[in-house]
mmCIF file of C-alpha atoms in Angstrom:
data_model
loop_
_atom_site.group_PDB
_atom_site.id
_atom_site.type_symbol
_atom_site.label_atom_id
_atom_site.label_comp_id
_atom_site.label_asym_id
_atom_site.label_seq_id
_atom_site.Cartn_x
_atom_site.Cartn_y
_atom_site.Cartn_z
ATOM 1 C CA MET A 1 111.955 296.143 104.450
ATOM 2 C CA LYS A 2 113.306 297.953 101.364
ATOM 3 C CA ILE A 3 115.361 301.134 101.177
ATOM 4 C CA ASP A 4 115.984 302.757 97.777
ATOM 5 C CA LEU A 5 119.069 304.937 97.292
ATOM 6 C CA THR A 6 119.682 306.974 94.115
ATOM 7 C CA ASP A 7 123.069 308.392 93.117
ATOM 8 C CA THR A 8 124.573 307.096 96.329
ATOM 9 C CA THR A 9 127.886 305.819 97.698
ATOM 10 C CA ALA A 10 129.096 302.667 99.423
ATOM 11 C CA GLY A 11 129.217 304.507 102.758
ATOM 12 C CA LYS A 12 125.551 305.494 102.514
ATOM 13 C CA VAL A 13 124.646 301.919 101.635
ATOM 14 C CA ASN A 14 126.376 300.690 104.811
ATOM 15 C CA LYS A 15 124.435 303.231 106.882
ATOM 16 C CA ALA A 16 121.178 302.060 105.286
ATOM 17 C CA LEU A 17 121.984 298.456 106.246
ATOM 18 C CA VAL A 18 122.496 299.454 109.883
ATOM 19 C CA GLN A 19 119.278 301.484 109.906
ATOM 20 C CA GLY A 20 117.353 298.612 108.361
ATOM 21 C CA ARG A 21 118.584 296.098 110.943
ATOM 22 C CA ARG A 22 117.654 298.433 113.790
ATOM 23 C CA ALA A 23 114.229 299.072 112.292
ATOM 24 C CA ILE A 24 113.350 295.366 112.243
ATOM 25 C CA GLY A 25 114.861 294.775 115.691
ATOM 26 C CA THR A 26 117.920 292.699 114.743
ATOM 27 C CA PRO A 27 120.982 294.914 115.186
ATOM 28 C CA ALA A 28 123.360 291.949 115.404
ATOM 29 C CA VAL A 29 124.935 290.523 112.241
ATOM 30 C CA GLY A 30 124.469 286.731 112.102
ATOM 31 C CA MET A 31 125.670 286.013 108.577
ATOM 32 C CA VAL A 32 128.417 283.563 107.685
ATOM 33 C CA LEU A 33 129.647 284.805 104.292
ATOM 34 C CA THR A 34 129.276 287.373 101.518
ATOM 35 C CA LEU A 35 127.836 286.215 98.204
ATOM 36 C CA VAL A 36 128.550 288.532 95.271
ATOM 37 C CA ILE A 37 126.394 287.934 92.175
ATOM 38 C CA VAL A 38 127.606 289.546 88.937
ATOM 39 C CA THR A 39 124.824 289.515 86.359
ATOM 40 C CA ASP A 40 122.639 291.627 84.073
ATOM 41 C CA GLU A 41 119.065 292.881 84.362
ATOM 42 C CA GLU A 42 117.663 289.959 82.377
ATOM 43 C CA ASN A 43 119.014 287.283 84.735
ATOM 44 C CA ALA A 44 119.076 289.253 87.989
ATOM 45 C CA TYR A 45 115.650 288.115 89.213
ATOM 46 C CA ASP A 46 116.331 284.379 88.811
ATOM 47 C CA ALA A 47 119.790 284.652 90.369
ATOM 48 C CA LEU A 48 118.472 286.674 93.305
ATOM 49 C CA LYS A 49 115.647 284.200 93.918
ATOM 50 C CA ALA A 50 118.088 281.265 93.919
ATOM 51 C CA ALA A 51 120.408 283.089 96.334
ATOM 52 C CA GLY A 52 117.472 283.913 98.617
ATOM 53 C CA ASP A 53 116.418 280.270 98.776
ATOM 54 C CA ALA A 54 120.006 279.180 99.447
ATOM 55 C CA SER A 55 120.294 281.754 102.261
ATOM 56 C CA HIS A 56 117.926 279.659 104.423
ATOM 57 C CA GLU A 57 120.790 277.160 104.693
ATOM 58 C CA HIS A 58 123.617 279.719 104.547
ATOM 59 C CA PRO A 59 122.639 283.144 105.972
ATOM 60 C CA SER A 60 124.680 285.617 103.969
ATOM 61 C CA ARG A 61 124.958 289.167 102.751
ATOM 62 C CA THR A 62 124.120 289.066 99.066
ATOM 63 C CA LEU A 63 125.509 291.807 96.825
ATOM 64 C CA VAL A 64 124.026 291.850 93.323
ATOM 65 C CA VAL A 65 126.225 293.783 90.878
ATOM 66 C CA ILE A 66 124.421 294.909 87.710
ATOM 67 C CA LYS A 67 126.434 296.872 85.172
ATOM 68 C CA ARG A 68 124.020 299.044 83.212
ATOM 69 C CA VAL A 69 124.790 299.875 79.591
ATOM 70 C CA SER A 70 124.882 303.616 78.912
ATOM 71 C CA ARG A 71 122.937 304.786 75.866
ATOM 72 C CA SER A 72 124.943 307.847 74.865
ATOM 73 C CA PRO A 73 128.617 308.933 75.021
ATOM 74 C CA ARG A 74 127.708 311.562 77.613
ATOM 75 C CA ASP A 75 126.123 308.925 79.884
ATOM 76 C CA ARG A 76 129.222 306.759 79.602
ATOM 77 C CA THR A 77 131.364 309.436 81.207
ATOM 78 C CA ALA A 78 128.859 310.196 83.996
ATOM 79 C CA SER A 79 129.253 307.775 86.911
ATOM 80 C CA ARG A 80 126.325 306.892 89.131
ATOM 81 C CA LEU A 81 125.501 304.243 91.704
ATOM 82 C CA ASP A 82 121.922 303.291 92.544
ATOM 83 C CA ALA A 83 121.236 300.815 95.333
ATOM 84 C CA GLU A 84 118.306 298.902 96.766
ATOM 85 C CA VAL A 85 118.760 297.614 100.322
ATOM 86 C CA ARG A 86 116.613 294.714 101.527
ATOM 87 C CA VAL A 87 116.526 293.376 105.077
ATOM 88 C CA GLY A 88 114.156 291.157 107.004
ATOM 89 C CA ALA A 89 111.574 289.067 105.161
ATOM 90 C CA ASP A 90 112.434 290.696 101.822
ATOM 91 C CA ALA A 91 115.996 289.347 101.987
ATOM 92 C CA GLY A 92 115.499 285.732 103.052
ATOM 93 C CA SER A 93 117.733 284.826 106.009
ATOM 94 C CA GLY A 94 120.318 287.545 105.424
ATOM 95 C CA GLU A 95 120.739 290.923 103.777
ATOM 96 C CA THR A 96 120.501 291.858 100.112
ATOM 97 C CA VAL A 97 121.920 294.891 98.320
ATOM 98 C CA ILE A 98 121.224 295.387 94.618
ATOM 99 C CA LEU A 99 123.857 297.668 93.077
ATOM 100 C CA ARG A 100 123.286 299.226 89.654
ATOM 101 C CA LEU A 101 126.431 300.782 88.216
ATOM 102 C CA TYR A 102 126.333 303.415 85.452
ATOM 103 C CA GLY A 103 129.110 304.979 83.432
ATOM 104 C CA GLU A 104 132.768 304.675 84.347
ATOM 105 C CA VAL A 105 132.033 303.263 87.806
ATOM 106 C CA ALA A 106 130.940 300.024 86.103
ATOM 107 C CA ASP A 107 134.604 299.394 85.267
ATOM 108 C CA HIS A 108 135.535 299.648 88.960
ATOM 109 C CA ALA A 109 132.911 297.436 90.584
ATOM 110 C CA ASP A 110 135.471 296.055 93.026
ATOM 111 C CA SER A 111 135.906 299.494 94.639
ATOM 112 C CA VAL A 112 132.138 299.616 95.248
ATOM 113 C CA VAL A 113 131.869 296.051 96.576
ATOM 114 C CA LEU A 114 134.941 296.067 98.833
ATOM 115 C CA PRO A 115 133.500 298.385 101.572
ATOM 116 C CA LEU A 116 130.319 296.280 101.705
ATOM 117 C CA LEU A 117 131.964 292.905 102.402
ATOM 118 C CA LEU A 118 131.380 291.335 105.806
ATOM 119 C CA PRO A 119 134.533 291.568 107.943
ATOM 120 C CA ASP A 120 136.371 288.300 108.649
ATOM 121 C CA ALA A 121 133.948 286.270 106.528
ATOM 122 C CA PRO A 122 134.525 284.251 103.332
ATOM 123 C CA VAL A 123 133.607 285.787 99.985
ATOM 124 C CA VAL A 124 132.019 283.849 97.112
ATOM 125 C CA VAL A 125 131.547 285.383 93.655
ATOM 126 C CA TRP A 126 128.983 283.867 91.291
ATOM 127 C CA TRP A 127 128.578 284.643 87.589
ATOM 128 C CA PRO A 128 125.235 283.162 86.398
ATOM 129 C CA VAL A 129 126.021 284.346 82.834
ATOM 130 C CA ASN A 130 128.889 285.988 80.959
ATOM 131 C CA ALA A 131 131.639 284.746 83.252
ATOM 132 C CA PRO A 132 135.199 285.922 82.524
ATOM 133 C CA LEU A 133 137.591 283.462 80.925
ATOM 134 C CA ASP A 134 139.906 283.716 83.944
ATOM 135 C CA PRO A 135 137.720 284.301 87.042
ATOM 136 C CA ALA A 136 140.697 284.524 89.412
ATOM 137 C CA LYS A 137 142.151 287.502 87.523
ATOM 138 C CA ASP A 138 138.850 289.375 87.411
ATOM 139 C CA PRO A 139 138.835 292.346 89.847
ATOM 140 C CA LEU A 140 135.814 290.927 91.678
ATOM 141 C CA GLY A 141 137.075 287.348 91.494
ATOM 142 C CA ALA A 142 140.326 288.413 93.144
ATOM 143 C CA LEU A 143 138.337 289.316 96.282
ATOM 144 C CA ALA A 144 136.866 285.821 96.667
ATOM 145 C CA GLN A 145 137.972 282.488 98.096
ATOM 146 C CA ARG A 146 135.473 280.705 95.853
ATOM 147 C CA ARG A 147 134.500 281.586 92.257
ATOM 148 C CA VAL A 148 131.405 279.951 90.759
ATOM 149 C CA THR A 149 130.682 279.927 87.020
ATOM 150 C CA ASP A 150 128.255 278.005 84.790
ATOM 151 C CA THR A 151 129.541 276.798 81.417
ATOM 152 C CA TYR A 152 126.033 275.647 80.515
ATOM 153 C CA SER A 153 125.020 279.305 80.034
ATOM 154 C CA SER A 154 127.800 280.013 77.506
ATOM 155 C CA GLU A 155 127.312 279.909 73.744
ATOM 156 C CA GLN A 156 129.888 277.134 73.231
ATOM 157 C CA PRO A 157 129.893 275.074 76.451
ATOM 158 C CA VAL A 158 132.345 272.371 75.359
ATOM 159 C CA ARG A 159 134.907 274.893 74.121
ATOM 160 C CA GLU A 160 134.402 276.829 77.347
ATOM 161 C CA LEU A 161 135.556 273.771 79.312
ATOM 162 C CA SER A 162 138.940 273.919 77.577
ATOM 163 C CA ALA A 163 139.265 277.607 78.465
ATOM 164 C CA ARG A 164 138.365 276.849 82.096
ATOM 165 C CA ALA A 165 141.056 274.143 82.214
ATOM 166 C CA ASP A 166 143.738 276.499 80.872
ATOM 167 C CA ALA A 167 142.856 279.246 83.381
ATOM 168 C CA TYR A 168 142.030 277.054 86.393
ATOM 169 C CA THR A 169 142.999 278.442 89.810
ATOM 170 C CA PRO A 170 142.283 276.680 93.136
ATOM 171 C CA GLY A 171 138.891 277.948 94.260
ATOM 172 C CA ASP A 172 137.272 277.874 90.812
ATOM 173 C CA THR A 173 134.190 275.711 90.359
ATOM 174 C CA ASP A 174 131.346 275.211 87.899
ATOM 175 C CA LEU A 175 127.629 274.552 88.401
ATOM 176 C CA SER A 176 127.844 272.071 85.505
ATOM 177 C CA TRP A 177 130.120 270.036 87.787
ATOM 178 C CA THR A 178 127.735 270.463 90.734
ATOM 179 C CA ARG A 179 124.863 269.056 88.665
ATOM 180 C CA ILE A 180 126.549 265.641 88.397
ATOM 181 C CA THR A 181 127.207 265.165 92.130
ATOM 182 C CA PRO A 182 124.293 262.672 92.533
ATOM 183 C CA TRP A 183 125.493 260.743 89.473
ATOM 184 C CA ARG A 184 129.030 260.473 90.826
ATOM 185 C CA SER A 185 127.760 259.342 94.229
ATOM 186 C CA MET A 186 125.484 256.708 92.717
ATOM 187 C CA LEU A 187 128.138 255.302 90.372
ATOM 188 C CA ALA A 188 130.707 255.117 93.185
ATOM 189 C CA ALA A 189 128.183 253.295 95.398
ATOM 190 C CA ALA A 190 127.390 250.839 92.596
ATOM 191 C CA LEU A 191 131.065 249.974 92.085
ATOM 192 C CA ASP A 192 131.460 249.448 95.826
ATOM 193 C CA GLN A 193 128.901 246.616 95.645
ATOM 194 C CA VAL A 194 130.806 244.574 93.067
ATOM 195 C CA VAL A 195 134.437 243.516 93.096
ATOM 196 C CA CYS A 196 135.303 243.918 89.446
ATOM 197 C CA GLU A 197 137.536 245.553 86.884
ATOM 198 C CA VAL A 198 136.025 248.225 84.655
ATOM 199 C CA LYS A 199 136.952 247.755 80.988
ATOM 200 C CA ALA A 200 135.015 250.521 79.200
ATOM 201 C CA VAL A 201 132.410 253.206 79.905
ATOM 202 C CA GLU A 202 129.710 254.908 77.859
ATOM 203 C CA VAL A 203 128.145 258.251 78.873
ATOM 204 C CA GLU A 204 124.903 259.186 77.117
ATOM 205 C CA GLY A 205 123.328 262.647 77.163
ATOM 206 C CA GLU A 206 122.437 265.801 75.299
ATOM 207 C CA GLU A 207 124.787 267.318 72.778
ATOM 208 C CA PHE A 208 126.714 270.391 73.941
ATOM 209 C CA ASN A 209 125.952 269.594 77.580
ATOM 210 C CA PRO A 210 129.059 270.317 79.698
ATOM 211 C CA SER A 211 127.803 268.148 82.579
ATOM 212 C CA CYS A 212 127.948 265.096 80.306
ATOM 213 C CA GLU A 213 131.477 265.953 79.247
ATOM 214 C CA LEU A 214 132.606 266.540 82.837
ATOM 215 C CA LEU A 215 131.166 263.217 83.997
ATOM 216 C CA ALA A 216 132.896 261.411 81.128
ATOM 217 C CA MET A 217 136.203 263.138 81.926
ATOM 218 C CA TRP A 218 135.844 262.264 85.616
ATOM 219 C CA LEU A 219 135.279 258.577 84.804
ATOM 220 C CA ALA A 220 138.165 258.501 82.333
ATOM 221 C CA ASP A 221 140.450 260.217 84.833
ATOM 222 C CA ARG A 222 139.556 258.052 87.826
ATOM 223 C CA LEU A 223 139.161 254.655 86.111
ATOM 224 C CA ASP A 224 141.809 255.069 83.387
ATOM 225 C CA VAL A 225 139.646 253.319 80.779
ATOM 226 C CA PRO A 226 138.260 254.366 77.370
ATOM 227 C CA VAL A 227 135.053 256.407 77.722
ATOM 228 C CA LYS A 228 132.631 256.729 74.829
ATOM 229 C CA ARG A 229 130.447 259.836 74.631
ATOM 230 C CA SER A 230 127.109 259.116 72.895
ATOM 231 C CA LEU A 231 124.203 261.487 72.191
ATOM 232 C CA SER A 232 120.541 261.373 73.182
ATOM 233 C CA ALA A 233 117.538 263.691 73.142
ATOM 234 C CA GLY A 234 117.911 264.380 76.865
ATOM 235 C CA PRO A 235 116.940 265.876 79.166
ATOM 236 C CA GLY A 236 120.502 266.363 80.370
ATOM 237 C CA LEU A 237 122.332 263.180 81.284
ATOM 238 C CA THR A 238 120.332 260.091 80.376
ATOM 239 C CA ALA A 239 122.546 257.029 80.999
ATOM 240 C CA VAL A 240 125.942 255.728 82.096
ATOM 241 C CA ARG A 241 126.958 252.164 81.214
ATOM 242 C CA LEU A 242 130.014 250.385 82.588
ATOM 243 C CA ASP A 243 131.439 247.233 81.021
ATOM 244 C CA THR A 244 133.121 245.283 83.820
ATOM 245 C CA SER A 245 134.712 241.877 84.280
ATOM 246 C CA GLU A 246 131.640 240.783 86.289
ATOM 247 C CA GLY A 247 129.034 242.029 83.830
ATOM 248 C CA ALA A 248 127.365 245.303 82.921
ATOM 249 C CA ILE A 249 126.442 248.104 85.330
ATOM 250 C CA ALA A 250 123.973 250.704 84.009
ATOM 251 C CA LEU A 251 122.400 253.840 85.466
ATOM 252 C CA ASP A 252 119.592 254.911 83.163
ATOM 253 C CA ARG A 253 117.466 258.056 83.590
ATOM 254 C CA ALA A 254 115.151 258.698 80.664
ATOM 255 C CA ASP A 255 112.662 261.160 82.166
ATOM 256 C CA GLY A 256 114.951 263.469 84.152
ATOM 257 C CA SER A 257 113.619 262.462 87.574
ATOM 258 C CA LEU A 258 113.671 258.688 88.221
ATOM 259 C CA ALA A 259 116.595 256.444 87.296
ATOM 260 C CA THR A 260 117.067 252.676 87.169
ATOM 261 C CA LEU A 261 120.238 251.074 88.511
ATOM 262 C CA SER A 262 121.005 247.716 86.866
ATOM 263 C CA ILE A 263 123.761 245.371 88.046
ATOM 264 C CA ASP A 264 124.239 241.884 86.599
ATOM 265 C CA GLY A 265 123.090 239.252 89.083
ATOM 266 C CA GLN A 266 121.008 241.730 91.123
ATOM 267 C CA PRO A 267 117.437 242.990 90.725
ATOM 268 C CA ASP A 268 116.937 246.415 89.148
ATOM 269 C CA ARG A 269 116.410 249.287 91.575
ATOM 270 C CA ALA A 270 114.615 252.612 91.124
ATOM 271 C CA VAL A 271 116.697 255.602 92.230
ATOM 272 C CA ALA A 272 115.552 259.189 92.749
ATOM 273 C CA LEU A 273 117.809 261.248 90.493
ATOM 274 C CA LYS A 274 115.860 264.384 89.606
ATOM 275 C CA ARG A 275 117.332 267.458 87.961
ATOM 276 C CA ARG A 276 117.988 270.048 90.650
ATOM 277 C CA GLU A 277 117.150 273.743 90.710
ATOM 278 C CA THR A 278 119.786 276.464 90.790
ATOM 279 C CA ALA A 279 119.101 277.213 94.481
ATOM 280 C CA GLU A 280 120.085 273.642 95.417
ATOM 281 C CA LEU A 281 123.258 273.882 93.340
ATOM 282 C CA ILE A 282 124.324 277.154 94.959
ATOM 283 C CA ALA A 283 123.552 275.798 98.434
ATOM 284 C CA GLU A 284 125.796 272.798 97.737
ATOM 285 C CA GLU A 285 128.660 275.020 96.561
ATOM 286 C CA LEU A 286 128.401 277.184 99.685
ATOM 287 C CA ARG A 287 128.832 274.124 101.931
ATOM 288 C CA ARG A 288 132.506 273.850 101.049
ATOM 289 C CA LEU A 289 134.843 276.770 100.437
ATOM 290 C CA ASP A 290 138.079 274.830 100.009
ATOM 291 C CA PRO A 291 139.518 273.995 96.549
ATOM 292 C CA ASP A 292 137.883 271.054 94.778
ATOM 293 C CA ASP A 293 140.830 268.921 93.680
ATOM 294 C CA THR A 294 138.613 266.266 92.091
ATOM 295 C CA TYR A 295 137.022 268.860 89.810
ATOM 296 C CA ALA A 296 140.446 270.224 88.905
ATOM 297 C CA SER A 297 141.753 266.767 87.979
ATOM 298 C CA ALA A 298 138.709 265.950 85.826
ATOM 299 C CA LEU A 299 138.781 269.356 84.131
ATOM 300 C CA ARG A 300 142.455 269.087 83.271
ATOM 301 C CA PHE A 301 141.915 265.647 81.717
ATOM 302 C CA GLY A 302 140.625 267.578 78.706
ATOM 303 C CA VAL A 303 137.776 267.171 76.246
ATOM 304 C CA GLU A 304 140.209 266.598 73.379
ATOM 305 C CA ARG A 305 141.959 263.784 75.251
ATOM 306 C CA LEU A 306 138.578 262.262 76.103
ATOM 307 C CA ASN A 307 137.525 262.162 72.450
ATOM 308 C CA ALA A 308 140.914 260.809 71.396
ATOM 309 C CA SER A 309 140.805 257.979 73.930
ATOM 310 C CA ALA A 310 137.362 256.882 72.734
ATOM 311 C CA ALA A 311 138.277 256.931 69.023
ATOM 312 C CA PRO A 312 138.776 253.472 67.443
ATOM 313 C CA ALA A 313 142.286 252.470 66.479
ATOM 314 C CA PRO A 314 143.027 252.851 62.736
ATOM 315 C CA GLU A 315 143.003 249.644 60.683
ATOM 316 C CA PRO A 316 146.382 248.556 59.253
ATOM 317 C CA VAL A 317 146.818 249.343 55.550
ATOM 318 C CA PRO A 318 147.738 246.216 53.520
ATOM 319 C CA ALA A 319 151.086 246.370 51.720
ATOM 320 C CA ALA A 320 150.980 246.823 47.919
ATOM 321 C CA PRO A 321 151.847 243.637 45.946
ATOM 322 C CA VAL A 322 155.270 243.549 44.314
ATOM 323 C CA PRO A 323 154.886 243.278 40.482
ATOM 324 C CA ALA A 324 156.474 240.337 38.711
ATOM 325 C CA ALA A 325 159.549 240.772 36.511
ATOM 326 C CA ALA A 326 157.621 240.225 33.294
ATOM 327 C CA THR A 327 153.859 240.234 33.041
ATOM 328 C CA THR A 328 151.637 240.492 30.028
ATOM 329 C CA ASP A 329 149.439 243.473 29.166
ATOM 330 C CA PRO A 330 146.685 243.347 26.618
ATOM 331 C CA SER A 331 147.512 245.085 23.364
ATOM 332 C CA PRO A 332 144.920 247.091 21.431
ATOM 333 C CA LYS A 333 144.504 244.126 19.106
ATOM 334 C CA GLY A 334 144.085 241.708 21.950
ATOM 335 C CA GLU A 335 147.614 240.255 21.568
ATOM 336 C CA PRO A 336 149.771 239.892 24.698
ATOM 337 C CA VAL A 337 152.659 242.331 24.992
ATOM 338 C CA THR A 338 155.446 241.753 27.516
ATOM 339 C CA ARG A 339 156.800 244.520 29.761
ATOM 340 C CA ALA A 340 160.208 243.985 28.142
ATOM 341 C CA ALA A 341 158.701 244.951 24.793
ATOM 342 C CA ALA A 342 157.048 247.945 26.376
ATOM 343 C CA ALA A 343 160.432 248.959 27.795
ATOM 344 C CA SER A 344 161.995 248.813 24.313
ATOM 345 C CA ASP A 345 159.216 251.042 22.968
ATOM 346 C CA ALA A 346 159.848 253.519 25.776
ATOM 347 C CA ALA A 347 163.562 253.498 24.920
ATOM 348 C CA ALA A 348 162.698 254.437 21.353
ATOM 349 C CA GLU A 349 160.847 257.483 22.615
ATOM 350 C CA ALA A 350 163.677 258.462 24.995
ATOM 351 C CA PRO A 351 165.514 260.850 22.577
ATOM 352 C CA ALA A 352 162.431 263.000 22.215
ATOM 353 C CA THR A 353 161.989 263.079 25.985
ATOM 354 C CA GLU A 354 165.627 264.054 26.545
ATOM 355 C CA ALA A 355 165.320 266.856 23.982
ATOM 356 C CA ALA A 356 162.251 268.192 25.720
ATOM 357 C CA SER A 357 163.981 268.094 29.098
ATOM 358 C CA GLN A 358 166.920 270.027 27.644
ATOM 359 C CA GLU A 359 164.552 272.684 26.357
ATOM 360 C CA ARG A 360 162.956 273.028 29.833
ATOM 361 C CA ALA A 361 166.294 273.127 31.673
ATOM 362 C CA PRO A 362 166.833 276.896 31.271
ATOM 363 C CA LEU A 363 163.330 277.489 32.702
ATOM 364 C CA LYS A 364 164.229 275.488 35.797
ATOM 365 C CA LYS A 365 167.434 277.429 36.286
ATOM 366 C CA ARG A 366 165.601 280.734 35.972
ATOM 367 C CA ALA A 367 162.990 279.562 38.451
ATOM 368 C CA LYS A 368 165.677 278.726 41.003
ATOM 369 C CA ALA A 369 167.308 282.093 40.531
ATOM 370 C CA THR A 370 164.127 284.079 41.198
#
């Protein structure tokens, strides 16, 4: 069931939700959280579809906030709120409200969202694109216990990781971190099978892929060993290789779906390690609403520190040889000339040099005075 509201208010939207639930015969509210999606028109459909699929596991009230760009100065001063209310089969296993904000009201989205939050229920805010640099200080982010961003959607993902580390607040998380959960689980299980000491690690994947950087930072942070970051054509993460005291351990995924786990002394094993859809990532993030300390520790390790730890040590520069007291230099005629003779020739030219230095002395004094 869909209810369209034009030039409306938050109070009218709440009344439409109650009317919609009564119309479909479910007046009770059985939702466990409020999911606020802040996006634009271009990405609203994909984000809403992912949230609807995730609602089958986590029934929630989904509020989609779309800030519309006004075309003229007059439209920018005129505030308007349009809403689309969906309940029943059109909203998955919860309720969906699409809010389109025009004019000055777009700068006060928190005042529109606040009356629509479920009482006594956690709030999660998700930015599929264009996330703020400090989500916790954003007006909408301040309402939430959990703030979900995606550095993969930014123009400079690796630089964005540094900004996320500087502004980290407990409750922040990143879908680029969620994407490597199966990799972290598989690598931890592989190390549990062998009693060994890890000496070095290599992480291979696409360039400018924040998931590769986060996995490398996690390994460097937890194992305290040098981690080399190498590039491949993808897709995404392609391989992780560990050099241990008992031999090599490798997790290789070339096609993006099936990986091969290799451990010295054991037969190779095929492992299902497919790239997951956004709905699965969001569903995983909604399972836990407490701060992720492991993510915080890996993020604060830093991309710059990761690259510095993997850089080879500089080679020592050999010391310059000390010249002998008297060596011979070839003369223009091919006759040997000692350095003592060259010193006597230089002494003969000394008066001219001293005269020139005396002529330049006033220039030096004037330069110091200016």
